[in-house]
Coordinates of C-alpha atoms in Angstrom, one line a residue:
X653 CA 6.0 34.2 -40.5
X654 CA 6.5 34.4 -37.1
X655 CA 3.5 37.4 -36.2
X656 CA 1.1 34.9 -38.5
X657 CA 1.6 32.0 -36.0
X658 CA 1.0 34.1 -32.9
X659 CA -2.1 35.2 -34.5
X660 CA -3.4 32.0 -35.0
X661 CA -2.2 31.2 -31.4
X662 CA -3.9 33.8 -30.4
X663 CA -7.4 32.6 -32.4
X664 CA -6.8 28.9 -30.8
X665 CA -6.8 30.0 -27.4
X666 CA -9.8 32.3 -28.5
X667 CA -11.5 29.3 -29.3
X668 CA -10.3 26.9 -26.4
X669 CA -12.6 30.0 -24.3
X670 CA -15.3 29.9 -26.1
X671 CA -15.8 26.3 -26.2
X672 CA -15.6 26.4 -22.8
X673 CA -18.1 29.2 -22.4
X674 CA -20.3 27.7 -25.0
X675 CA -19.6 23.9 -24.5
X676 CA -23.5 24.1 -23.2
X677 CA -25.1 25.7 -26.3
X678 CA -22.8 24.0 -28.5
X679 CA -23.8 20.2 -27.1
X680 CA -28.0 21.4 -27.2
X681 CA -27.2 22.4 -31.1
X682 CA -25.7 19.2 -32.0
X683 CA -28.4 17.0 -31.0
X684 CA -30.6 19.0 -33.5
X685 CA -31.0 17.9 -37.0
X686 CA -30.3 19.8 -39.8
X687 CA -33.0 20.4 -42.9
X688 CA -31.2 18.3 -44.9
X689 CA -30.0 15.3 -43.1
X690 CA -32.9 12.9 -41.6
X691 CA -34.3 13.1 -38.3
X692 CA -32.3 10.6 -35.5
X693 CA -34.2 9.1 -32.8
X694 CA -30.6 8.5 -30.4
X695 CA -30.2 11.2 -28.1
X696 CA -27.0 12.7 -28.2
X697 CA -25.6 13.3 -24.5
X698 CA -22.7 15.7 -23.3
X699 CA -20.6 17.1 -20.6
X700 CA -23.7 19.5 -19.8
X701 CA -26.7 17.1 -20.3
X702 CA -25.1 13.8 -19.2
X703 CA -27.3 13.9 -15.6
X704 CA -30.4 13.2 -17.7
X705 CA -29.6 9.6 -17.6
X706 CA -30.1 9.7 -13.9
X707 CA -33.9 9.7 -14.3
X708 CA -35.9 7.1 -16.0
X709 CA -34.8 4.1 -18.2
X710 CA -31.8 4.6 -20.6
X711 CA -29.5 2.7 -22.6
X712 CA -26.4 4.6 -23.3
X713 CA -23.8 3.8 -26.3
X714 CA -20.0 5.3 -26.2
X715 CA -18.5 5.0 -29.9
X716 CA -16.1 6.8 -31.6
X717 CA -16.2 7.8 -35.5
X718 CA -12.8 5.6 -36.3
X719 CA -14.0 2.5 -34.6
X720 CA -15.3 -0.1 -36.8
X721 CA -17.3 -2.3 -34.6
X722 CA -19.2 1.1 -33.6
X723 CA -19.9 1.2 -37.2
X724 CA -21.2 -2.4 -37.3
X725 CA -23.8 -1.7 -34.9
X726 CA -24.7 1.9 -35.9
X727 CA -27.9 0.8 -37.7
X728 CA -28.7 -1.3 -34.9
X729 CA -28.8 1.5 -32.5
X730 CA -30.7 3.5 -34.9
X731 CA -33.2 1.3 -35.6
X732 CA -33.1 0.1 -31.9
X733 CA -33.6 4.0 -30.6
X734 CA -37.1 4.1 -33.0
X735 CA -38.3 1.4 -30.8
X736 CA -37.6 3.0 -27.9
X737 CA -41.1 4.9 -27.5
X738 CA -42.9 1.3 -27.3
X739 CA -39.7 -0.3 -25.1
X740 CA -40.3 3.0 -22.5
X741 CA -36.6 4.0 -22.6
X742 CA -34.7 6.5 -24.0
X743 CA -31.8 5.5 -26.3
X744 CA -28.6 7.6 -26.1
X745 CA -25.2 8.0 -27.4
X746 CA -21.9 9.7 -26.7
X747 CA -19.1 10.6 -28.9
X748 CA -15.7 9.9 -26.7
X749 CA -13.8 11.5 -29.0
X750 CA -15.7 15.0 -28.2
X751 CA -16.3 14.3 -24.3
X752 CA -13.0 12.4 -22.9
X753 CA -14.7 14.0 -19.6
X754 CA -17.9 11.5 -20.2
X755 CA -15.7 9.1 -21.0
X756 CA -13.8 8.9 -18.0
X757 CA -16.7 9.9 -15.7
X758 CA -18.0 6.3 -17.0
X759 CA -14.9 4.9 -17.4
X760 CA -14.8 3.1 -20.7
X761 CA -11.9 1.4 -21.7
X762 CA -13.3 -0.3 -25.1
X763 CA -15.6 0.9 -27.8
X764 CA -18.6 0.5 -28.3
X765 CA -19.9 0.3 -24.5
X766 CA -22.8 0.3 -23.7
X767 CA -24.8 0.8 -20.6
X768 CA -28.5 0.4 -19.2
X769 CA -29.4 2.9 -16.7
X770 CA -32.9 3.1 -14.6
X771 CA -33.1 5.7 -12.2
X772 CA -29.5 6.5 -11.5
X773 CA -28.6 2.9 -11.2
X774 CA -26.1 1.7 -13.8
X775 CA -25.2 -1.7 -15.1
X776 CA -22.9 -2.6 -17.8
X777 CA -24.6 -4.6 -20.8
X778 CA -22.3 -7.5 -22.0
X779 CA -25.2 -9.5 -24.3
X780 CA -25.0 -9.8 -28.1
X781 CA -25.9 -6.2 -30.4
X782 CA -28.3 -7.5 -32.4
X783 CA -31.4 -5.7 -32.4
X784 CA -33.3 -9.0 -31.1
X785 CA -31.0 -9.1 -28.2
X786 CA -31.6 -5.7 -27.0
X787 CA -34.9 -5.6 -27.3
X788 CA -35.3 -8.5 -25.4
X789 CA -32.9 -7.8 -22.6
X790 CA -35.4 -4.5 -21.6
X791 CA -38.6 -6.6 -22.8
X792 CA -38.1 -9.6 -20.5
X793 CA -36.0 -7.1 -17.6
X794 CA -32.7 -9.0 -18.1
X795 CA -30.9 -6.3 -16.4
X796 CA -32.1 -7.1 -13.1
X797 CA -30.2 -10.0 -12.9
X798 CA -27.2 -8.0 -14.0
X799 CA -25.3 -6.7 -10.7
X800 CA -25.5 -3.0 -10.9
X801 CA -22.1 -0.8 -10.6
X802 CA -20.6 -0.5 -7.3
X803 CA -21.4 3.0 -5.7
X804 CA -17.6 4.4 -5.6
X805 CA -17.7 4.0 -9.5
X806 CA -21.3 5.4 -10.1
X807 CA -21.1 8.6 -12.5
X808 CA -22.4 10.6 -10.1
X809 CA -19.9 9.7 -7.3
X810 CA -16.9 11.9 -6.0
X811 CA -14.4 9.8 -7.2
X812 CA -15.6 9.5 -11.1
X813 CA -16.2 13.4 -10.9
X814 CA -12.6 13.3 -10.3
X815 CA -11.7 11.1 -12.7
X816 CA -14.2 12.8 -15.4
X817 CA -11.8 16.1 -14.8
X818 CA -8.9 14.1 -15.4
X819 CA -10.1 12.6 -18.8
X820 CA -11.1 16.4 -19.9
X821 CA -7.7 17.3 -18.9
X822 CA -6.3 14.8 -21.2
X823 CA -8.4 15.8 -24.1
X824 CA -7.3 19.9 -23.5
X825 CA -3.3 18.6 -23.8
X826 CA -4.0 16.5 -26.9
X827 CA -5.8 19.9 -28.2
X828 CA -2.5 21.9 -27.5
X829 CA -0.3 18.8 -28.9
X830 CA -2.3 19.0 -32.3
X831 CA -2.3 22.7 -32.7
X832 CA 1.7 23.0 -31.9
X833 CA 2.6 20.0 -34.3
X834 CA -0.2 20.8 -37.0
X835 CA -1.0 24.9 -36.6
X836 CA 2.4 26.0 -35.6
X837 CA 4.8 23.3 -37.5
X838 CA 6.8 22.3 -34.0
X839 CA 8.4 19.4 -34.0
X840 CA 7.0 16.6 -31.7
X841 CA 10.0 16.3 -29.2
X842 CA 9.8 20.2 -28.7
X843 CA 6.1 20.0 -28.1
X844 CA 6.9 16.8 -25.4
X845 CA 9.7 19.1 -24.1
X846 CA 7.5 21.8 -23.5
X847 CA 5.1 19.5 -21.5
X848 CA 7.6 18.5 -19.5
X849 CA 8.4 21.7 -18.5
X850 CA 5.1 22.8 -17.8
X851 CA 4.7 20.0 -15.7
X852 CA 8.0 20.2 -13.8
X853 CA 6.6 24.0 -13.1
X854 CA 3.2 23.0 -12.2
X855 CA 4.7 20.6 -9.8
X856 CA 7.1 22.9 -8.1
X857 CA 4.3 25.5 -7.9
X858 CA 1.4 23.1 -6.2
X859 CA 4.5 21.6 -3.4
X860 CA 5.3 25.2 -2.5
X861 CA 1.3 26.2 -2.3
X862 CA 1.2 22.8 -0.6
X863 CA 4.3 24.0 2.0
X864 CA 2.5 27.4 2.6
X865 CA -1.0 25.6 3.6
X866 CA 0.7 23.2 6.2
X867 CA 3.1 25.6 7.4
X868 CA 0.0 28.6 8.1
X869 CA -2.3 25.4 9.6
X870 CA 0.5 23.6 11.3
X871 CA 3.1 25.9 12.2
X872 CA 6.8 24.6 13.1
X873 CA 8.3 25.4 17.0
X874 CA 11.4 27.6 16.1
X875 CA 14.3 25.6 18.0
X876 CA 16.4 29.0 18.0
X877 CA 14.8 31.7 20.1
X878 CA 15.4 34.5 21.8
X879 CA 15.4 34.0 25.4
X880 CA 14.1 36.3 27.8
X881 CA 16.0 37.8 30.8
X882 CA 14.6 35.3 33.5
X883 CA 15.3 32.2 31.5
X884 CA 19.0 34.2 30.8
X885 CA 19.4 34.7 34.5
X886 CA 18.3 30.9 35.3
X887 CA 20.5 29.3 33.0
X888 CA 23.2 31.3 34.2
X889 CA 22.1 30.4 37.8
X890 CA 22.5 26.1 36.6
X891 CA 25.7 26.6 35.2
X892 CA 27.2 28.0 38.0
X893 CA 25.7 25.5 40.0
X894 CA 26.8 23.1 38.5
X895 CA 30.3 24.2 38.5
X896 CA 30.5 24.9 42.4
X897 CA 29.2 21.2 43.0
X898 CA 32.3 19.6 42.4
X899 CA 34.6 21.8 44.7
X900 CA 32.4 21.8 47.3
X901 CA 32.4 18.1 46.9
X902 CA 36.5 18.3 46.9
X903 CA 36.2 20.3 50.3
X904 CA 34.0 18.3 51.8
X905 CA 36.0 15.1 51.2
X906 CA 39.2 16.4 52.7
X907 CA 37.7 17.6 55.5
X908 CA 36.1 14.4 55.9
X909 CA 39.6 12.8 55.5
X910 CA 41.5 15.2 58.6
X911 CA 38.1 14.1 60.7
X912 CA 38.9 10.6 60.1
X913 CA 42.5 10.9 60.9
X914 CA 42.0 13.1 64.1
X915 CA 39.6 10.7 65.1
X916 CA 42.0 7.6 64.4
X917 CA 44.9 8.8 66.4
X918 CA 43.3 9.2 69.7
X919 CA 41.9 5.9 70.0
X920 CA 45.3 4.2 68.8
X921 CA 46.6 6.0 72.1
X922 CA 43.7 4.9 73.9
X923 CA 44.3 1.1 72.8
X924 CA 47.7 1.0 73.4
X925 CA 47.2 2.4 76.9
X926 CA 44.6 0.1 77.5
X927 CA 46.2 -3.0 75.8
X928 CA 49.7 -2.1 78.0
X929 CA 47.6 -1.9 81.3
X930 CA 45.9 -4.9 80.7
X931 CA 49.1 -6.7 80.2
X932 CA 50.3 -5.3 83.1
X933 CA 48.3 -6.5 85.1
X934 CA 47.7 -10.1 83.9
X935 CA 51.7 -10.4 84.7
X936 CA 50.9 -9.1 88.3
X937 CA 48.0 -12.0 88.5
X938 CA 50.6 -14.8 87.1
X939 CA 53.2 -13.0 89.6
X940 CA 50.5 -13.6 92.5
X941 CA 49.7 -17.1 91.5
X942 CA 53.5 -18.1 90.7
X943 CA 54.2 -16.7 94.4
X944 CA 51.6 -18.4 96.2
X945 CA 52.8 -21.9 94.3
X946 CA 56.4 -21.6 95.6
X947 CA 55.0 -20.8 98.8
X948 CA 53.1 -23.5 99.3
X949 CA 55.7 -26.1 97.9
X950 CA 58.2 -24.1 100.2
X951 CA 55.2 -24.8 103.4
X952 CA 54.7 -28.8 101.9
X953 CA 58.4 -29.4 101.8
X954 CA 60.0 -30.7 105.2
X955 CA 62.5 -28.6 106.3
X956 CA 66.2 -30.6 106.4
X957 CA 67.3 -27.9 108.6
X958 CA 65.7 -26.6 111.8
X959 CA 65.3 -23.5 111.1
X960 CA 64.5 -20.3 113.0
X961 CA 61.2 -18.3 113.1
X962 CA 63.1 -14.7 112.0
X963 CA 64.7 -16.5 108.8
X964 CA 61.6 -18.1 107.4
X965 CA 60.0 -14.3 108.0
X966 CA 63.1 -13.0 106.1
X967 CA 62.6 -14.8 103.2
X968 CA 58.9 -14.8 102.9
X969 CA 59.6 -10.5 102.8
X970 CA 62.4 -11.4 100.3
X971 CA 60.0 -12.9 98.2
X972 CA 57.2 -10.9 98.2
X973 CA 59.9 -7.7 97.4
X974 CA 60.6 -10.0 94.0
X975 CA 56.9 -10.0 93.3
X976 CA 56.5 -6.3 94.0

């Protein structure tokens, strides 16, 4: 049992290649009639023909098989793209169940859309689908009063090129989902499961390719290198520096402090010498002047006695001894 499934996992990848090879030839084919079914006037656009819309006038249907309102209107477009030789356009449809990548390039979010085209300039049409309506709305040039798409979500800008890869994506994992559940018989859990994991994987992978890119264009400073034998020799140089700085600045304070206090004593001495002569001398002036008082109070006072010249000399040099 097991051999049989990996055979026919073998033919579904087999034919996931080839439509990718032959997704060209295989969109041409289909808008071919075959001898036994009538002749269609729509043109059937795909992933490899879409740009054909970007010349000349079109108006371009998205449907899918299982919608009803597409239904509705399908013999309205019909009849609609037999007109189209006398109208000057070019009536087209697209199946968004067999291009998701069309789908998302235009990015249709209901069924049926439709859009008029002229040149490469796209405008959504929002008027009724009868056949009445859309023949008028190219008859009477309705659609230039319609505001066009903005450029950024033209199909033929970056951005929906993106988003058309995204949509084709999509369909490629539905594929897979269908052939594990409905081929192969595995449950749908596993088959989520096994998305998950793939994705987990894919995600690790593109942040480490990611890493690599940044780290070859932008590469990080190492913060441990090896230093060379002059920046070895300088740092050594610093530290040693810096160590001798504060005994030197130990030394130079206590030497500082001896100066000071070799300084200090001599001048004490000086001071006190000077401060004991100057006393000395400001007693000798108050000696003088207390001298010369008691002299002249001893020359003012009137002598009770007559006394002799030789003992008024003897006590003058009596006194002046005292001041002496």
């Amino acid at each position: 049992m097991a051999p049989g499934r990996w055979r026919q996992g073998r033919r579904f990848l087999r034919a996931l290649l080839l439509a990718a090879l032959l997704g060209p030839a295989a969109c041409l084919s289909s808008s071919f009639y075959s001898p036994g079914e009538p002749q269609s006037s729509v043109r059937v656009l795909c992933g490899s023909n879409w740009s054909l819309v970007l010349q000349g006038q079109w108006m371009l249907e998205f449907y899918a098989p299982w919608c009803p309102a597409c239904q509705q209107i399908e013999a309205t477009w019909e009849s609609f793209a037999k007109e189209s030789e006398h109208l000057g356009i070019t009536v087209g449809k697209v199946d968004v169940t067999q291009e998701p990548g069309l789908s998302g390039r235009f990015f249709v979010t209901t069924l049926p859309t439709i859009y008029h085209a002229n040149d490469g300039v796209f405008r959504r049409y929002r008027g009724s689908r009868t056949l009445e309506d859309l023949q008028g709305y190219i008859l009477e040039r309705k659609w230039e009063a319609v505001e066009p798409v903005a450029g950024w979500k033209s199909p033929s800008s970056i951005m929906m090129h993106g988003m058309a890869g995204l949509f084709h994506f999509s369909g490629w994992i539905r594929q897979i989902h269908n052939y594990l559940t409905g081929t192969l018989g595995v449950h749908v859990w596993v088959s989520y499961a096994i998305f998950i994991l793939a994705t987990l994987l894919i995600g690790l992978l593109l942040g480490l390719i990611l890493v690599l890119i940044s780290d070859c264009l932008c590469p990080s400073k190492s913060k441990y290198r090896a230093e060379t034998p002059e920046e070895a020799i300088s740092k050594e140089n610093a530290e040693n520096a810096a160590l001798e700085e504060p005994q030197d600045a130990a030394e130079l304070s206590a030497d500082d402090a001896e100066e000071a206090a070799d300084d200090k004593d001599p001048s004490d001495g000086e001071d006190a010498a000077n401060s004991s002569a100057e006393e000395s001398e400001e007693d000798l002036a108050l000696g003088k002047e207390s001298g010369e008082e008691e002299m002249e109070d001893l020359s003012e006072q009137p002598l009770a006695e007559p006394e002799t010249e030789s003992t008024v000399r003897q006590r003058r040099s009596q006194e002046a001894e005292k001041e002496l």
